[in-house]
Tab-separated table of C-alpha atoms and ligand atoms in Angstrom:
chain	number	residue	atom	x	y	z
A	29	MET	CA	-21.337	14.850	-193.759
A	30	THR	CA	-19.423	11.359	-193.610
A	31	ASP	CA	-20.884	8.215	-194.477
A	32	ALA	CA	-19.018	6.076	-192.193
A	33	PRO	CA	-20.843	3.401	-190.350
A	34	GLU	CA	-21.598	3.895	-187.091
A	35	PRO	CA	-22.285	1.154	-184.513
A	36	GLY	CA	-25.556	-0.683	-184.284
A	37	GLY	CA	-28.363	0.081	-182.109
A	38	TYR	CA	-31.144	1.934	-181.608
A	39	PHE	CA	-31.312	5.429	-182.491
A	40	PRO	CA	-34.546	7.222	-180.885
A	41	ARG	CA	-35.699	10.523	-182.890
A	42	ASP	CA	-33.905	13.546	-181.101
A	43	ARG	CA	-36.671	15.858	-180.559
A	44	GLY	CA	-34.185	18.537	-179.706
A	45	TRP	CA	-33.006	18.977	-183.134
A	46	HIS	CA	-36.246	20.406	-184.460
A	47	PRO	CA	-37.291	23.771	-184.195
A	48	PRO	CA	-39.912	24.709	-181.512
A	49	ALA	CA	-43.562	24.940	-182.961
A	50	LEU	CA	-43.500	28.722	-181.739
A	51	SER	CA	-40.807	30.892	-183.195
A	52	PRO	CA	-42.142	34.332	-182.903
A	53	ALA	CA	-39.413	35.292	-185.381
A	54	TYR	CA	-41.208	33.300	-187.903
A	55	LYS	CA	-44.508	35.056	-187.614
A	56	THR	CA	-46.793	32.452	-188.983
A	57	THR	CA	-45.840	30.085	-186.237
A	58	VAL	CA	-47.485	32.713	-183.522
A	59	LYS	CA	-51.139	31.520	-184.902
A	60	ARG	CA	-49.798	27.706	-186.018
A	61	ALA	CA	-48.417	26.732	-183.128
A	62	PRO	CA	-50.495	24.603	-180.684
A	63	SER	CA	-51.728	26.402	-177.410
A	64	PHE	CA	-52.589	22.733	-175.642
A	65	ALA	CA	-50.539	19.323	-175.227
A	66	PRO	CA	-50.539	17.042	-178.389
A	67	LEU	CA	-52.948	14.146	-178.182
A	68	SER	CA	-51.455	11.059	-179.677
A	69	PHE	CA	-53.149	8.597	-181.791
A	70	PRO	CA	-52.025	5.389	-182.526
A	71	THR	CA	-51.417	4.755	-186.368
A	72	SER	CA	-53.309	2.211	-188.373
A	73	LEU	CA	-52.113	-0.787	-189.938
A	74	GLY	CA	-52.870	0.493	-193.300
A	75	GLU	CA	-50.853	3.851	-192.755
A	76	GLU	CA	-47.748	1.756	-191.587
A	77	THR	CA	-47.934	-1.037	-194.244
A	78	GLY	CA	-49.872	0.255	-197.078
A	79	PRO	CA	-48.055	0.732	-200.485
A	80	VAL	CA	-47.334	4.666	-201.470
A	81	PHE	CA	-48.644	5.798	-204.735
A	82	GLY	CA	-46.085	6.859	-207.138
A	83	HIS	CA	-43.005	4.295	-206.430
A	84	GLU	CA	-43.870	2.281	-209.969
A	85	THR	CA	-45.068	5.017	-212.089
A	86	LEU	CA	-42.384	7.431	-213.007
A	87	GLY	CA	-41.925	8.839	-216.114
A	88	PRO	CA	-38.806	9.318	-218.143
A	89	LEU	CA	-38.514	12.727	-217.492
A	90	ASP	CA	-39.452	12.782	-214.125
A	91	GLY	CA	-36.194	13.525	-212.351
A	92	ASP	CA	-35.302	16.307	-215.203
A	93	LEU	CA	-36.815	19.556	-213.858
A	94	ILE	CA	-35.136	21.343	-217.080
A	95	HIS	CA	-37.364	19.130	-219.390
A	96	ASN	CA	-40.379	17.843	-217.573
A	97	PHE	CA	-42.728	20.476	-218.182
A	98	ALA	CA	-42.105	21.818	-221.870
A	99	GLY	CA	-40.056	18.919	-223.529
A	100	LEU	CA	-36.680	18.224	-224.586
A	101	GLU	CA	-36.978	21.157	-227.275
A	102	ASN	CA	-38.258	23.474	-224.419
A	103	PRO	CA	-35.383	23.612	-221.698
A	104	ALA	CA	-36.307	25.903	-218.305
A	105	ILE	CA	-34.427	29.009	-218.136
A	106	GLY	CA	-32.037	29.531	-215.648
A	107	PRO	CA	-28.314	27.933	-214.295
A	108	ARG	CA	-28.541	24.094	-215.086
A	109	ILE	CA	-27.564	21.872	-211.828
A	110	VAL	CA	-27.731	18.526	-210.936
A	111	VAL	CA	-28.717	17.331	-207.056
A	112	HIS	CA	-27.147	14.246	-206.138
A	113	GLY	CA	-26.317	12.148	-202.930
A	114	ARG	CA	-27.716	9.194	-201.022
A	115	VAL	CA	-30.756	8.448	-198.729
A	116	LEU	CA	-29.094	6.779	-195.690
A	117	ASP	CA	-30.718	5.412	-192.182
A	118	GLU	CA	-29.002	5.903	-188.981
A	119	SER	CA	-26.104	3.568	-189.476
A	120	ALA	CA	-25.052	4.936	-192.975
A	121	ARG	CA	-27.070	2.002	-194.719
A	122	PRO	CA	-28.401	2.850	-198.060
A	123	VAL	CA	-32.211	3.041	-198.148
A	124	PRO	CA	-33.143	2.041	-201.821
A	125	GLY	CA	-36.719	2.468	-203.114
A	126	ALA	CA	-37.403	5.927	-201.236
A	127	LEU	CA	-39.548	8.105	-203.453
A	128	ILE	CA	-38.285	11.745	-203.345
A	129	GLU	CA	-40.812	14.221	-204.813
A	130	ILE	CA	-39.169	17.819	-205.284
A	131	TRP	CA	-40.953	21.322	-205.705
A	132	GLN	CA	-38.940	24.785	-206.134
A	133	ALA	CA	-39.390	28.281	-207.582
A	134	ASN	CA	-38.168	28.857	-211.076
A	135	ALA	CA	-34.896	31.009	-211.476
A	136	GLY	CA	-36.543	34.086	-210.637
A	137	GLY	CA	-37.631	33.197	-207.297
A	138	ARG	CA	-41.746	32.443	-208.613
A	139	TYR	CA	-43.512	29.565	-208.102
A	140	ARG	CA	-46.133	28.028	-210.599
A	141	HIS	CA	-48.558	27.935	-208.135
A	142	ARG	CA	-52.170	29.818	-207.951
A	143	ASN	CA	-51.628	31.525	-204.711
A	144	GLU	CA	-48.097	32.834	-205.722
A	145	SER	CA	-48.175	36.677	-205.875
A	146	TYR	CA	-44.429	37.737	-206.358
A	147	LEU	CA	-43.834	40.173	-209.611
A	148	ALA	CA	-40.980	37.793	-210.899
A	149	PRO	CA	-42.275	36.247	-214.410
A	150	LEU	CA	-43.255	32.534	-214.635
A	151	ASP	CA	-40.908	30.438	-217.028
A	152	PRO	CA	-43.443	28.940	-219.741
A	153	HIS	CA	-40.624	25.967	-219.732
A	154	PHE	CA	-40.716	25.019	-216.058
A	155	GLY	CA	-43.176	23.674	-213.942
A	156	GLY	CA	-41.239	23.465	-210.776
A	157	CYS	CA	-42.110	19.828	-209.542
A	158	GLY	CA	-40.400	16.180	-210.298
A	159	ARG	CA	-39.500	12.835	-208.581
A	160	VAL	CA	-37.020	10.188	-208.440
A	161	VAL	CA	-36.906	6.959	-206.452
A	162	SER	CA	-33.640	5.848	-204.557
A	163	ARG	CA	-31.210	3.230	-206.283
A	164	GLU	CA	-30.122	-0.137	-204.663
A	165	ASP	CA	-27.337	1.712	-203.165
A	166	GLY	CA	-29.388	4.690	-201.966
A	167	SER	CA	-28.256	6.870	-204.506
A	168	TYR	CA	-30.722	9.266	-205.979
A	169	GLU	CA	-30.015	12.122	-208.881
A	170	PHE	CA	-32.336	15.065	-210.432
A	171	ARG	CA	-31.589	17.506	-212.780
A	172	THR	CA	-33.022	21.023	-212.435
A	173	VAL	CA	-32.397	25.035	-212.705
A	174	MET	CA	-31.031	26.871	-209.462
A	175	PRO	CA	-33.999	28.462	-207.810
A	176	GLY	CA	-33.842	32.285	-207.133
A	177	PRO	CA	-34.617	33.584	-203.646
A	178	TYR	CA	-37.970	35.433	-202.989
A	179	PRO	CA	-39.328	37.638	-200.739
A	180	TRP	CA	-42.312	36.789	-198.275
A	181	PRO	CA	-44.374	38.845	-196.093
A	182	ASN	CA	-42.821	38.129	-192.740
A	183	GLY	CA	-40.686	41.170	-191.661
A	184	MET	CA	-41.552	42.848	-195.269
A	185	ASN	CA	-37.859	42.617	-195.662
A	186	ASP	CA	-37.203	38.815	-195.635
A	187	TRP	CA	-36.299	36.682	-198.434
A	188	ARG	CA	-35.964	33.093	-198.469
A	189	PRO	CA	-32.632	31.823	-199.670
A	190	ALA	CA	-32.438	29.695	-202.539
A	191	HIS	CA	-33.821	26.330	-201.657
A	192	ILE	CA	-35.209	23.096	-202.948
A	193	HIS	CA	-38.319	21.449	-201.161
A	194	LEU	CA	-38.005	17.672	-200.845
A	195	SER	CA	-40.376	15.103	-199.629
A	196	ILE	CA	-39.198	11.480	-198.889
A	197	PHE	CA	-41.639	8.548	-198.674
A	198	GLY	CA	-40.739	5.074	-197.723
A	199	PRO	CA	-42.668	2.109	-198.431
A	200	ALA	CA	-45.682	3.380	-196.508
A	201	PHE	CA	-47.766	6.496	-196.510
A	202	ALA	CA	-46.930	7.251	-193.079
A	203	GLN	CA	-43.256	7.240	-193.376
A	204	ARG	CA	-43.250	10.665	-195.151
A	205	LEU	CA	-40.657	13.213	-194.147
A	206	VAL	CA	-40.348	16.717	-195.505
A	207	THR	CA	-37.275	19.163	-195.563
A	208	GLN	CA	-35.895	21.741	-197.588
A	209	MET	CA	-32.180	21.833	-199.149
A	210	TYR	CA	-30.150	24.854	-199.320
A	211	PHE	CA	-27.173	25.976	-201.294
A	212	GLU	CA	-23.444	26.500	-200.272
A	213	GLY	CA	-22.441	29.530	-200.396
A	214	ASP	CA	-25.826	31.536	-200.013
A	215	PRO	CA	-25.351	34.297	-197.818
A	216	LEU	CA	-29.334	34.344	-197.462
A	217	ILE	CA	-29.313	30.901	-195.374
A	218	TRP	CA	-28.221	32.866	-192.043
A	219	LEU	CA	-30.426	35.724	-192.457
A	220	CYS	CA	-33.394	33.523	-192.964
A	221	PRO	CA	-36.093	33.576	-190.233
A	222	ILE	CA	-37.463	30.264	-190.945
A	223	VAL	CA	-34.020	29.015	-190.939
A	224	GLY	CA	-33.525	30.693	-187.684
A	225	ALA	CA	-36.083	28.710	-185.968
A	226	ILE	CA	-33.703	25.394	-186.317
A	227	PRO	CA	-31.715	25.551	-182.782
A	228	SER	CA	-28.635	23.674	-183.784
A	229	ARG	CA	-26.270	25.035	-185.787
A	230	ALA	CA	-25.166	21.449	-187.146
A	231	ALA	CA	-28.933	20.887	-187.883
A	232	ILE	CA	-28.834	23.727	-190.264
A	233	GLU	CA	-25.475	22.742	-191.840
A	234	SER	CA	-27.512	19.449	-192.566
A	235	LEU	CA	-29.337	21.211	-194.890
A	236	ILE	CA	-26.669	23.012	-196.827
A	237	ALA	CA	-25.471	21.142	-200.079
A	238	PRO	CA	-21.958	21.613	-200.979
A	239	VAL	CA	-20.852	22.097	-204.552
A	240	ASP	CA	-19.494	18.778	-206.141
A	241	SER	CA	-17.425	19.700	-208.957
A	242	ALA	CA	-16.395	16.138	-209.571
A	243	ARG	CA	-19.765	15.457	-210.386
A	244	ASN	CA	-20.438	18.384	-212.801
A	245	ILE	CA	-21.735	17.850	-216.391
A	246	PRO	CA	-18.798	19.120	-218.764
A	247	MET	CA	-20.599	22.156	-220.469
A	248	ASP	CA	-23.693	21.684	-218.972
A	249	ALA	CA	-24.556	21.325	-215.328
A	250	ARG	CA	-23.141	22.300	-212.008
A	251	ALA	CA	-23.221	19.640	-209.125
A	252	TYR	CA	-24.568	19.690	-205.609
A	253	LYS	CA	-24.411	16.713	-203.053
A	254	PHE	CA	-27.147	16.379	-200.569
A	255	ASP	CA	-27.440	13.299	-198.564
A	256	ILE	CA	-30.732	12.525	-196.943
A	257	VAL	CA	-30.120	10.868	-193.263
A	258	LEU	CA	-33.390	9.595	-191.913
A	259	ARG	CA	-32.404	9.220	-188.424
A	260	GLY	CA	-29.445	8.999	-185.978
A	261	ARG	CA	-26.762	11.626	-185.098
A	262	ARG	CA	-26.261	12.902	-188.570
A	263	GLN	CA	-29.984	12.861	-189.330
A	264	THR	CA	-31.253	15.546	-191.936
A	265	MET	CA	-33.474	18.060	-190.537
A	266	PHE	CA	-36.658	17.739	-191.212
A	267	GLU	CA	-39.810	20.112	-190.670
A	268	ASN	CA	-42.355	17.690	-190.093
A	269	ARG	CA	-42.934	14.328	-188.033
A	270	LYS	CA	-41.554	15.551	-185.137
A	271	GLU	CA	-43.821	12.872	-183.135
A	272	GLY	CA	-41.598	10.509	-185.818
A	273	MET	CA	-42.382	7.150	-186.750
B	28	FE2	FE1	-39.620	27.471	-200.924
């Protein structure tokens, strides 16, 4: 993905970029996919202009998932990584002030969640959530541990590739986009039925963060780069907001 600016103009959201609601190999979509044509509701002024909670209230460790659950003396277990990139609009202009919320499984592939049933152990030092706000140049960065793959009861032999979930909030509640980031070189990406529901290889590749060795922290953490493009030809594939704003 390049950062080269595109000519100006309006870039309508490309509905074909998103996976269809009904993707039978991803079994839960069979029950979740709508049976009727969607109804359209206009958004309210408050939804479009209201401030989003959380932009101004970040704690010093919110972007450090290695330490934000159990403190600086009790780092999370697992391969230490940095994820960084920029939030960009359809013309590759930086988007400052976007709230990026992150959640993920621990290094063993287990979520800290009451509905989690995978037998991999919890890490007492890892909560799995964090958040950052993009800077003036659109850049963001967080530290975490590499999440592990985990099995899920789809075909009884399906494994999710290592991934981090991200939610991106603009300045209003209705401007929320949700996606997942994968890691370069993971063979499980191309075997995953959720990834397979995405019709375009280019859309899938927009979700795979390459290794960025130049940003490694020596003797500490490896780096991955993940640019989040909100719209346009290089748009990141978001799993919600097919209707888009
Ligand atoms: Fe997940």
